[in-house]
Short mmCIF file of C-alpha atoms in Angstrom, two decimals:
data_model
loop_
_atom_site.label_atom_id
_atom_site.label_comp_id
_atom_site.label_asym_id
_atom_site.label_seq_id
_atom_site.Cartn_x
_atom_site.Cartn_y
_atom_site.Cartn_z
CA MET A 281 223.30 99.36 198.31
CA LYS A 282 222.79 101.56 201.35
CA PRO A 283 223.35 100.45 204.95
CA THR A 284 220.32 98.89 206.56
CA LYS A 285 220.01 101.75 209.00
CA ILE A 286 221.06 105.34 208.37
CA ILE A 287 220.55 107.28 211.56
CA PRO A 288 217.65 109.77 211.23
CA LEU A 289 219.27 112.10 213.72
CA GLN A 290 218.74 115.45 212.05
CA LYS A 291 216.46 116.78 209.33
CA ILE A 292 217.41 119.83 207.31
CA SER A 293 214.80 121.72 205.30
CA LEU A 294 215.47 122.93 201.77
CA ASP A 295 216.14 126.47 202.97
CA GLY A 296 218.78 125.21 205.39
CA GLN A 297 216.77 125.63 208.59
CA LEU A 298 217.08 123.03 211.31
CA LEU A 299 213.96 121.02 211.96
CA GLY A 300 213.05 118.54 214.67
CA VAL A 301 215.69 116.28 216.17
CA ASN A 302 215.03 112.57 216.45
CA GLN A 303 217.92 111.70 218.71
CA ALA A 304 218.30 108.50 220.62
CA ALA A 305 220.33 110.46 223.12
CA THR A 306 220.37 109.66 226.78
CA GLY A 307 220.22 112.40 229.33
CA CYS A 308 222.61 114.00 231.69
CA GLY A 309 221.97 116.55 234.31
CA SER A 310 223.36 119.01 236.73
CA ASP A 311 226.49 118.37 238.67
CA SER A 312 228.32 120.54 241.14
CA SER A 313 231.50 119.86 239.25
CA GLY A 314 230.68 122.25 236.45
CA CYS A 315 230.01 119.68 233.69
CA GLY A 316 226.30 120.27 233.32
CA THR A 317 225.55 122.65 236.14
CA THR A 318 222.70 125.11 236.08
CA SER A 319 225.06 127.87 235.09
CA ARG A 320 226.76 125.50 232.60
CA THR A 321 230.12 127.10 233.32
CA LYS A 322 230.29 126.94 237.11
CA ASN A 323 233.89 126.40 238.27
CA VAL A 324 235.02 126.30 234.62
CA SER A 325 236.81 129.13 232.87
CA PRO A 326 235.43 130.38 229.52
CA GLU A 327 238.50 128.91 227.81
CA ILE A 328 237.85 125.45 229.28
CA TRP A 329 234.13 125.67 228.56
CA GLU A 330 234.87 126.25 224.88
CA LYS A 331 236.90 123.05 224.86
CA ILE A 332 234.32 120.85 226.59
CA LYS A 333 230.90 122.26 225.70
CA ASN A 334 230.53 120.09 222.59
CA HIS A 335 232.49 117.08 223.85
CA PRO A 336 230.06 114.37 225.02
CA CYS A 337 232.62 112.64 227.26
CA PHE A 338 234.14 115.69 228.93
CA SER A 339 230.81 117.40 229.62
CA GLU A 340 227.68 115.76 231.00
CA GLU A 341 225.55 118.50 229.50
CA ALA A 342 227.09 118.06 226.05
CA HIS A 343 226.26 114.38 225.82
CA HIS A 344 222.59 115.28 225.46
CA HIS A 345 223.39 116.82 222.11
CA PHE A 346 226.67 115.63 220.59
CA ALA A 347 227.98 112.35 219.19
CA ARG A 348 231.38 110.69 219.03
CA ILE A 349 233.05 108.15 216.81
CA HIS A 350 235.80 105.75 217.89
CA VAL A 351 237.97 104.45 215.07
CA ALA A 352 239.60 101.08 215.72
CA VAL A 353 243.07 101.68 214.26
CA ALA A 354 245.09 100.66 217.34
CA PRO A 355 245.03 96.87 217.86
CA ALA A 356 248.28 96.35 219.80
CA CYS A 357 248.64 96.84 223.55
CA ASN A 358 251.73 96.99 225.75
CA ILE A 359 250.20 96.02 229.07
CA GLN A 360 247.87 93.28 230.29
CA CYS A 361 245.00 94.14 232.64
CA ASN A 362 243.16 91.50 234.62
CA TYR A 363 239.82 93.15 233.78
CA CYS A 364 240.41 93.19 230.01
CA ASN A 365 239.89 90.63 227.27
CA ARG A 366 240.22 92.29 223.88
CA LYS A 367 238.01 90.50 221.41
CA PHE A 368 237.71 90.86 217.66
CA ASP A 369 234.48 90.41 215.67
CA CYS A 370 232.15 90.58 218.66
CA SER A 371 229.26 92.57 217.23
CA ASN A 372 226.86 91.45 219.97
CA GLU A 373 229.07 92.41 222.89
CA SER A 374 229.67 95.95 224.01
CA ARG A 375 232.44 96.95 226.39
CA PRO A 376 235.87 98.58 226.19
CA GLY A 377 238.42 96.85 223.99
CA VAL A 378 235.87 95.12 221.78
CA VAL A 379 235.50 95.77 218.05
CA SER A 380 233.91 94.10 215.04
CA GLU A 381 236.66 95.07 212.61
CA LYS A 382 240.06 96.70 212.77
CA ILE A 383 240.72 99.38 210.15
CA SER A 384 243.61 101.33 208.64
CA PRO A 385 244.14 105.10 209.04
CA GLU A 386 242.91 105.61 205.48
CA GLN A 387 239.77 103.60 206.13
CA ALA A 388 239.24 105.48 209.39
CA ALA A 389 239.41 108.87 207.66
CA ARG A 390 236.89 107.72 205.07
CA LYS A 391 234.59 106.36 207.78
CA VAL A 392 234.70 109.60 209.77
CA LEU A 393 233.75 111.68 206.73
CA VAL A 394 230.82 109.41 205.91
CA VAL A 395 229.54 109.40 209.49
CA ALA A 396 229.93 113.19 209.74
CA SER A 397 227.89 113.61 206.56
CA LYS A 398 225.06 111.54 208.06
CA VAL A 399 225.28 112.68 211.69
CA PRO A 400 225.51 116.47 212.16
CA GLN A 401 225.78 115.86 215.93
CA LEU A 402 229.25 114.36 215.44
CA SER A 403 231.78 116.55 217.24
CA VAL A 404 234.57 114.23 218.40
CA VAL A 405 236.83 111.63 216.82
CA GLY A 406 238.54 109.37 219.33
CA ILE A 407 241.01 106.50 219.23
CA ALA A 408 240.44 104.13 222.12
CA GLY A 409 241.88 100.86 220.92
CA PRO A 410 241.03 98.07 220.76
CA GLY A 411 244.57 98.10 222.19
CA ASP A 412 246.37 101.28 223.23
CA ALA A 413 246.49 104.38 221.04
CA LEU A 414 250.13 105.10 221.85
CA ALA A 415 251.27 101.51 221.48
CA ASN A 416 250.17 102.10 217.86
CA ALA A 417 251.43 105.66 217.67
CA GLU A 418 252.20 105.74 213.95
CA LYS A 419 248.69 104.60 213.00
CA THR A 420 247.09 106.85 215.60
CA PHE A 421 248.73 110.09 214.51
CA ARG A 422 248.43 109.25 210.80
CA THR A 423 244.68 108.86 211.33
CA PHE A 424 244.39 112.27 212.99
CA GLU A 425 246.50 113.83 210.26
CA LEU A 426 244.24 112.52 207.49
CA ILE A 427 241.03 113.57 209.24
CA ALA A 428 242.34 117.06 210.04
CA GLN A 429 243.00 117.67 206.35
CA GLN A 430 239.34 117.07 205.46
CA ALA A 431 237.35 117.85 208.62
CA PRO A 432 239.31 120.38 210.70
CA ASP A 433 236.23 121.35 212.72
CA LEU A 434 236.09 117.97 214.51
CA LYS A 435 237.72 117.62 217.91
CA PHE A 436 240.33 114.93 218.51
CA CYS A 437 240.92 112.81 221.58
CA LEU A 438 242.74 109.61 222.42
CA SER A 439 242.78 107.09 225.24
CA THR A 440 245.91 105.50 226.62
CA ASN A 441 247.20 103.46 229.52
CA GLY A 442 249.95 106.08 229.85
CA LEU A 443 252.94 103.75 229.61
CA ARG A 444 254.39 105.57 226.59
CA LEU A 445 252.62 108.88 227.12
CA PRO A 446 255.66 111.03 228.07
CA GLU A 447 257.42 110.36 224.77
CA TYR A 448 254.40 111.40 222.69
CA VAL A 449 253.31 114.63 224.38
CA ASP A 450 254.86 116.74 221.61
CA GLU A 451 253.03 114.70 218.95
CA ILE A 452 249.76 115.17 220.82
CA LEU A 453 250.30 118.92 220.70
CA LYS A 454 251.35 118.81 217.05
CA TYR A 455 248.06 117.23 215.98
CA ASN A 456 245.93 119.55 218.12
CA ILE A 457 244.60 116.76 220.33
CA GLU A 458 242.99 118.76 223.13
CA HIS A 459 241.54 115.85 225.13
CA VAL A 460 243.39 112.81 226.45
CA THR A 461 242.04 110.00 228.62
CA ILE A 462 244.49 108.05 230.79
CA THR A 463 243.44 104.86 232.55
CA ILE A 464 244.92 105.01 236.06
CA ASN A 465 243.80 102.35 238.53
CA MET A 466 246.44 102.72 241.22
CA VAL A 467 249.20 104.90 242.62
CA ASP A 468 250.67 102.10 244.72
CA ALA A 469 252.55 99.32 242.91
CA LYS A 470 251.63 96.85 245.66
CA ILE A 471 248.01 97.24 244.60
CA GLY A 472 248.89 97.50 240.92
CA GLN A 473 250.50 94.05 240.88
CA HIS A 474 247.02 92.55 241.40
CA ILE A 475 245.65 94.45 238.40
CA TYR A 476 248.51 94.22 235.88
CA PRO A 477 250.23 90.83 235.32
CA TRP A 478 252.83 92.38 232.97
CA ILE A 479 253.86 95.36 230.89
CA PHE A 480 256.15 95.60 227.85
CA PHE A 481 258.43 98.61 228.10
CA LYS A 482 261.75 99.46 226.43
CA ASN A 483 261.90 96.11 224.64
CA LYS A 484 261.51 94.16 227.85
CA ARG A 485 258.66 92.37 229.58
CA TRP A 486 258.23 93.39 233.23
CA THR A 487 256.08 91.67 235.86
CA GLY A 488 254.95 92.09 239.45
CA ILE A 489 255.53 95.18 241.57
CA GLU A 490 258.33 96.34 239.28
CA ALA A 491 255.95 96.46 236.30
CA SER A 492 253.33 98.42 238.21
CA GLN A 493 255.92 100.86 239.54
CA ILE A 494 257.15 101.65 236.02
CA LEU A 495 253.58 102.10 234.80
CA HIS A 496 252.74 104.37 237.74
CA GLU A 497 255.76 106.60 237.18
CA GLN A 498 255.07 106.91 233.46
CA GLN A 499 251.41 107.73 234.06
CA MET A 500 252.16 110.47 236.59
CA LYS A 501 254.90 111.97 234.41
CA GLY A 502 252.70 111.96 231.32
CA LEU A 503 249.75 113.51 233.16
CA GLU A 504 251.93 116.31 234.52
CA MET A 505 253.40 117.02 231.08
CA LEU A 506 249.97 117.21 229.44
CA SER A 507 248.51 119.38 232.19
CA ASP A 508 251.45 121.78 231.97
CA ARG A 509 250.75 122.18 228.24
CA GLY A 510 247.05 122.87 228.65
CA ILE A 511 245.76 119.50 227.44
CA LEU A 512 242.55 118.47 229.21
CA CYS A 513 243.02 115.08 230.86
CA LYS A 514 240.31 112.67 231.90
CA ILE A 515 241.29 109.84 234.21
CA ASN A 516 239.49 106.53 233.87
CA SER A 517 239.61 104.24 236.89
CA VAL A 518 238.01 100.81 237.15
CA MET A 519 236.47 100.16 240.57
CA ILE A 520 237.51 96.61 241.50
CA PRO A 521 235.93 95.49 244.81
CA GLY A 522 238.48 94.10 247.20
CA ILE A 523 241.40 95.34 245.11
CA ASN A 524 241.38 99.10 244.61
CA ASP A 525 237.93 100.30 245.64
CA ASN A 526 239.12 102.22 248.71
CA HIS A 527 242.47 103.03 247.10
CA LEU A 528 240.80 105.02 244.32
CA VAL A 529 240.38 107.89 246.77
CA GLU A 530 244.18 108.15 246.81
CA VAL A 531 244.23 107.94 243.02
CA ASN A 532 241.75 110.80 242.92
CA LYS A 533 243.99 112.93 245.15
CA ALA A 534 247.09 112.14 243.10
CA VAL A 535 245.61 112.96 239.70
CA HIS A 536 244.01 116.14 241.03
CA LYS A 537 247.41 117.26 242.33
CA ARG A 538 248.87 116.73 238.86
CA GLY A 539 246.23 118.74 237.05
CA ALA A 540 243.67 116.23 235.77
CA PHE A 541 240.40 117.84 234.72
CA LEU A 542 237.95 114.95 235.08
CA HIS A 543 237.83 111.65 236.98
CA ASN A 544 235.70 108.78 235.70
CA ILE A 545 235.28 105.91 238.16
CA MET A 546 233.71 102.98 236.31
CA PRO A 547 232.31 99.70 237.68
CA LEU A 548 234.26 96.52 237.00
CA ILE A 549 232.70 94.41 234.24
CA SER A 550 233.29 90.91 235.53
CA ALA A 551 230.78 88.53 233.99
CA PRO A 552 232.57 85.16 233.58
CA GLU A 553 231.51 84.87 229.94
CA HIS A 554 233.77 87.81 229.07
CA GLY A 555 236.78 85.65 229.84
CA THR A 556 238.72 88.13 231.97
CA VAL A 557 240.91 87.08 234.91
CA PHE A 558 238.68 88.88 237.40
CA GLY A 559 235.56 87.43 235.78
CA LEU A 560 236.86 83.87 235.93
CA LYS A 561 237.98 84.36 239.53
CA GLY A 562 234.51 85.54 240.52
CA THR A 563 235.53 89.07 241.50
CA PRO A 564 232.20 90.90 241.93
CA SER A 565 231.11 94.09 240.27
CA PRO A 566 230.16 96.92 242.64
CA SER A 567 226.52 97.60 243.39
CA ALA A 568 224.87 100.88 242.47
CA GLN A 569 225.20 102.26 246.00
CA GLU A 570 228.82 101.15 246.32
CA LEU A 571 229.75 102.91 243.09
CA LYS A 572 227.89 106.08 244.02
CA ALA A 573 229.41 106.13 247.51
CA LEU A 574 232.93 106.00 246.09
CA GLN A 575 232.18 108.67 243.51
CA ASP A 576 230.72 110.87 246.25
CA ARG A 577 233.87 110.41 248.37
CA CYS A 578 235.99 111.64 245.47
CA GLU A 579 233.78 114.57 244.55
CA GLY A 580 234.99 118.03 245.50
CA ARG A 581 238.63 117.85 244.51
CA ILE A 582 238.07 117.23 240.83
CA ASN A 583 235.18 117.11 238.38
CA MET A 584 233.55 113.66 238.47
CA MET A 585 232.25 111.97 235.35
CA ARG A 586 229.15 109.90 235.95
CA HIS A 587 227.75 109.55 232.44
CA CYS A 588 230.30 107.09 231.02
CA ARG A 589 228.89 104.16 229.04
CA GLN A 590 232.12 102.10 228.89
CA CYS A 591 231.93 102.18 225.09
CA ARG A 592 233.27 99.83 222.47
CA ALA A 593 236.46 100.80 220.67
CA ASP A 594 234.45 101.24 217.45
CA ALA A 595 231.38 103.01 218.87
CA VAL A 596 229.44 105.48 216.71
CA GLY A 597 226.71 107.88 217.80
CA MET A 598 225.52 109.54 220.99
CA LEU A 599 226.65 108.13 224.33
CA GLY A 600 224.24 105.39 225.21
CA GLU A 601 223.84 104.29 221.61
CA ASP A 602 226.06 102.54 219.12
CA PHE A 603 225.38 102.46 215.40
CA GLY A 604 228.83 101.26 214.46
CA SER A 605 227.44 98.25 212.60
CA ASP A 606 225.70 100.61 210.16
CA PHE A 607 229.08 101.93 209.09
CA SER A 608 231.05 98.74 208.55
CA GLN A 609 233.66 98.75 205.78
CA GLU A 610 231.38 96.70 203.56
CA LYS A 611 228.52 99.15 203.91
CA LEU A 612 230.75 102.21 203.60
CA GLU A 613 231.67 101.17 200.08
CA ALA A 614 228.11 101.91 198.96
CA ILE A 615 227.88 105.34 200.62
CA GLU A 616 229.07 108.50 198.96
CA SER A 617 230.71 110.99 201.33
CA SER A 618 229.30 114.50 201.08
CA TYR A 619 230.52 116.03 204.30
CA ASP A 620 229.41 119.62 204.76
CA PRO A 621 230.75 121.29 207.92
CA ALA A 622 228.04 123.97 207.62
CA LEU A 623 225.47 121.35 208.59
CA HIS A 624 227.30 120.73 211.87
CA ARG A 625 227.61 124.46 212.57
CA MET A 626 223.86 124.90 212.08
CA TYR A 627 223.24 122.10 214.55
CA VAL A 628 225.57 123.73 217.09
CA GLU A 629 223.58 126.96 216.82
CA LYS A 630 220.37 125.05 217.52
CA VAL A 631 221.93 123.47 220.60
CA GLU A 632 223.00 126.86 221.92
CA GLY A 633 219.37 127.99 221.78
CA LEU A 634 218.25 124.89 223.67
CA ARG A 635 220.92 125.48 226.30
CA LYS A 636 219.65 129.00 227.00
CA GLU A 637 216.10 127.73 227.33
CA GLN A 638 217.17 124.93 229.65
CA THR A 639 219.28 127.19 231.86
CA ALA A 640 216.37 129.59 232.33
CA ALA A 641 214.09 126.70 233.34
CA GLU A 642 216.66 125.39 235.81
CA MET A 643 217.17 128.78 237.45
CA LYS A 644 213.43 129.06 238.02
CA GLY A 645 213.37 125.57 239.49
CA LEU A 646 216.19 126.43 241.89
CA SER A 647 214.37 129.55 243.06
CA ASP A 648 211.37 127.37 243.93
CA LEU A 649 213.62 125.30 246.23
CA SER A 650 215.25 128.28 247.92
CA ASN A 651 212.94 128.26 250.96
CA ILE A 652 213.06 124.53 251.59
CA ASP A 653 214.45 123.47 254.96
CA SER A 654 215.03 119.73 254.71
CA ASN A 655 218.00 117.39 254.71
CA ILE A 656 216.14 114.78 252.69
CA SER A 657 217.55 113.71 249.34
CA ILE A 658 216.03 111.22 246.94
CA LEU A 659 216.95 109.48 243.71
CA LEU A 660 214.77 109.77 240.63
CA ALA A 661 214.85 107.66 237.46
CA VAL A 662 214.13 109.46 234.19
CA ALA A 663 213.11 108.08 230.80
CA THR A 664 214.65 110.35 228.18
CA LYS A 665 215.61 110.07 224.53
CA SER A 666 216.61 113.59 223.53
CA GLU A 667 217.50 117.15 224.49
CA GLY A 668 217.55 116.56 228.25
CA ARG A 669 213.79 116.24 228.54
CA VAL A 670 211.41 113.74 230.14
CA ASN A 671 210.24 112.48 226.78
CA GLN A 672 210.29 108.69 226.60
CA HIS A 673 207.66 106.03 227.25
CA PHE A 674 208.55 103.74 230.15
CA GLY A 675 208.28 100.68 227.95
CA HIS A 676 210.55 102.13 225.26
CA ALA A 677 213.47 102.89 227.56
CA LYS A 678 216.69 100.89 227.27
CA GLU A 679 218.25 102.93 230.03
CA PHE A 680 217.12 105.25 232.80
CA GLN A 681 219.00 108.36 233.85
CA ILE A 682 219.37 108.65 237.63
CA TYR A 683 219.27 112.02 239.40
CA GLU A 684 219.70 112.98 243.01
CA ALA A 685 217.37 115.74 244.24
CA SER A 686 217.99 117.76 247.38
CA ARG A 687 217.41 121.32 248.59
CA SER A 688 220.61 122.36 246.79
CA GLY A 689 219.21 121.25 243.42
CA VAL A 690 219.43 118.23 241.14
CA LYS A 691 222.52 116.41 239.99
CA PHE A 692 223.07 113.54 237.62
CA ILE A 693 224.58 110.48 239.31
CA GLY A 694 224.49 107.74 236.68
CA HIS A 695 222.51 105.56 234.33
CA ARG A 696 220.93 102.13 234.53
CA ARG A 697 220.66 99.81 231.56
CA VAL A 698 217.45 97.82 231.17
CA ASP A 699 215.91 95.50 228.61
CA LEU A 700 213.15 96.82 226.39
CA TYR A 701 209.77 96.27 228.07
CA CYS A 702 207.57 96.99 225.03
CA GLN A 703 208.52 94.83 222.05
CA GLY A 704 206.55 95.07 218.83
CA GLY A 705 203.39 96.24 220.56
CA TYR A 706 203.58 93.58 223.28
CA ASP A 707 204.72 93.87 226.88
CA ASN A 708 207.51 91.56 228.01
CA GLU A 709 206.48 90.67 231.55
CA GLU A 710 209.77 88.84 232.21
CA VAL A 711 211.67 92.11 231.79
CA LEU A 712 209.78 94.17 234.38
CA PRO A 713 211.32 92.62 237.55
CA LYS A 714 214.81 93.26 236.15
CA THR A 715 213.89 96.86 235.37
CA ILE A 716 212.58 97.37 238.88
CA ARG A 717 215.81 95.97 240.34
CA ALA A 718 217.78 98.43 238.20
CA ILE A 719 215.96 101.47 239.67
CA ASN A 720 215.10 100.02 243.07
CA ASP A 721 216.95 102.81 244.90
CA CYS A 722 214.71 105.47 243.32
CA HIS A 723 211.62 107.02 244.86
CA ALA A 724 210.01 107.84 241.52
CA VAL A 725 210.38 107.37 237.78
CA LEU A 726 209.62 110.32 235.49
CA VAL A 727 208.25 109.24 232.11
CA ALA A 728 206.36 110.59 229.11
CA LYS A 729 203.86 107.76 229.46
CA ILE A 730 203.48 104.42 231.23
CA GLY A 731 201.09 101.49 230.92
CA ALA A 732 198.75 100.24 233.63
CA CYS A 733 200.66 97.03 234.39
CA PRO A 734 204.12 98.52 234.99
CA ARG A 735 202.50 101.42 236.87
CA GLU A 736 200.87 98.99 239.27
CA GLU A 737 204.03 96.90 239.77
CA LEU A 738 206.18 99.97 240.41
CA MET A 739 203.75 101.31 242.99
CA LYS A 740 203.74 97.94 244.77
CA VAL A 741 207.47 98.29 245.49
CA GLY A 742 207.25 101.96 246.41
CA ILE A 743 208.43 103.60 243.16
CA GLU A 744 206.04 106.34 242.06
CA PRO A 745 205.39 106.63 238.29
CA VAL A 746 205.16 110.31 237.27
CA GLU A 747 203.62 111.36 233.94
CA ASN A 748 202.52 114.93 234.65
CA LEU A 749 206.00 116.33 233.99
CA ALA A 750 206.29 114.84 230.51
CA PHE A 751 208.36 116.80 227.96
CA GLU A 752 209.76 119.18 230.57
CA PHE A 753 213.52 119.64 230.92
CA ILE A 754 214.80 117.01 233.33
CA GLU A 755 216.37 119.17 236.03
CA PRO A 756 213.41 121.54 236.60
CA ALA A 757 211.02 118.59 236.34
CA ALA A 758 212.97 116.75 239.04
CA MET A 759 213.00 119.89 241.19
CA ALA A 760 209.23 120.25 240.79
CA TYR A 761 208.66 116.63 241.80
CA PHE A 762 211.00 116.95 244.78
CA LYS A 763 209.23 120.09 245.99
CA SER A 764 205.83 118.34 245.79
CA TYR A 765 207.29 115.28 247.52
CA LEU A 766 208.47 117.35 250.46
CA GLU A 767 205.11 119.11 250.64
CA ARG A 768 203.36 115.74 250.88
CA ILE A 769 205.71 114.70 253.67
CA ALA A 770 205.03 117.95 255.55
CA SER A 771 201.27 117.45 255.24
CA GLY A 772 201.46 113.85 256.44
CA GLU A 773 200.23 112.49 253.11
CA THR A 774 203.52 110.66 252.51
CA ALA A 775 206.10 109.16 254.85
CA HIS A 776 209.70 109.34 253.66
CA GLN A 777 211.41 105.96 253.48
CA THR A 778 214.95 104.95 252.58
CA ARG A 779 215.08 102.91 249.41
CA ALA A 780 217.00 99.65 248.89
CA ASP A 781 220.07 99.18 246.72
CA ALA A 782 219.85 98.70 242.95
CA GLN A 783 221.52 96.22 240.64
CA LEU A 784 223.89 97.51 237.97
CA ARG A 785 223.82 95.78 234.62
CA GLN A 786 227.28 95.19 233.20
CA GLY A 787 228.60 96.42 229.90
CA ALA A 788 227.44 99.08 227.47
CA PHE A 789 224.95 99.50 224.68
CA VAL A 790 225.24 97.68 221.39
CA THR A 791 222.50 99.76 219.78
CA ALA A 792 219.72 102.11 220.78
CA ALA A 793 217.35 100.98 218.03
#
């Protein structure tokens, strides 16, 4: 018996030629950091670009095209975070630390091969829990060893809190793990004591400031060791209002000094039903503008990641989607693995062609903005499902990509989850107000198509629905809209107004279907 849903992500003709892609991908855009810029490699050496260009987490541009799989082989954790509540068998909840089933290294290797045979976009295998990868070091490295023997073309990465990182740097090198994510929420133990109740280190349980100081020292040491050895490091930081929100600027400076490549500042997930300490205390999540303002303050020293989906520890698929339930251990038993790395290589070649086409379109769009003399910048929401194009119906979107347009170009600043407006041919009118709140800071929404009712409601609140740029690449489409917007302001047809804040929805996707 086959799984109920095999992802129709890529069709291959009988002669081996790539045909149309039916991705449920979610877009990313340009960013002055170099992950998804118009030049694609701005501020990034050719060597680094080769490492990140097909990694959906380390490159905004890559997450249009490439998928990842997280294998849940690491259940144990050696620290406690006040924003974390690791749950098992939570198939309807999607956030870090949550899985539906824990698996062995052997099961993980089998799962990866099956997924790779069904999803040619798969480029990265990661271990992100549900505990800590290095608190389960034996299982973690055994998993990578088994996969490397059968699928050496896949990239490896792991996520860790960094407590035991220094002692495993040599193992990370041994298994050719080129990408490591370290969660660093503080560089001051006085702040850390409010985030971490305890750690377990060298056979002893530590609490308070002492625990946070040990964690801090281990994190900084491990980051320096990895950077010195050429391992690309991404730093995850949880923005906790009233605790470390302002302090994360200092974290950004510290990790930049020690060679980190990418900084990902994520909003606190604090809904009480998740059962975390911060959630039960009522600690708020940041608003959209608060998160963006902090990310903007940190931009310039280090590449900023803004396309994170705060994924489950057993996520499968493109960022913004999760088909992990289609590859449960029960369903895997009925699937024969026929992994062919040539299929993935053919897909990579197709992506390279798309990248050239997109870059040319972006360069033309930038030239059209070259004579603009305006300090105005606006946010645009985009409905996209594949290849970085405006190609999704408003009512079919489960998330909108948010871009900031100014005379210097267009950059991706985040994503906003929404509920599906069109369900089975019917419009869900209860959903629309929530969707509007999610993109309320945007001046326009670029879509492939939109119905009369949502069009009217959006216009009432000052958000312009735009259909005439359908199926264009996102960045040049946004540039074209921005240019026309400024022309309307200059002619007096439109008056520029500052938009209100938007409401972030907590958590990550369970599925994109």
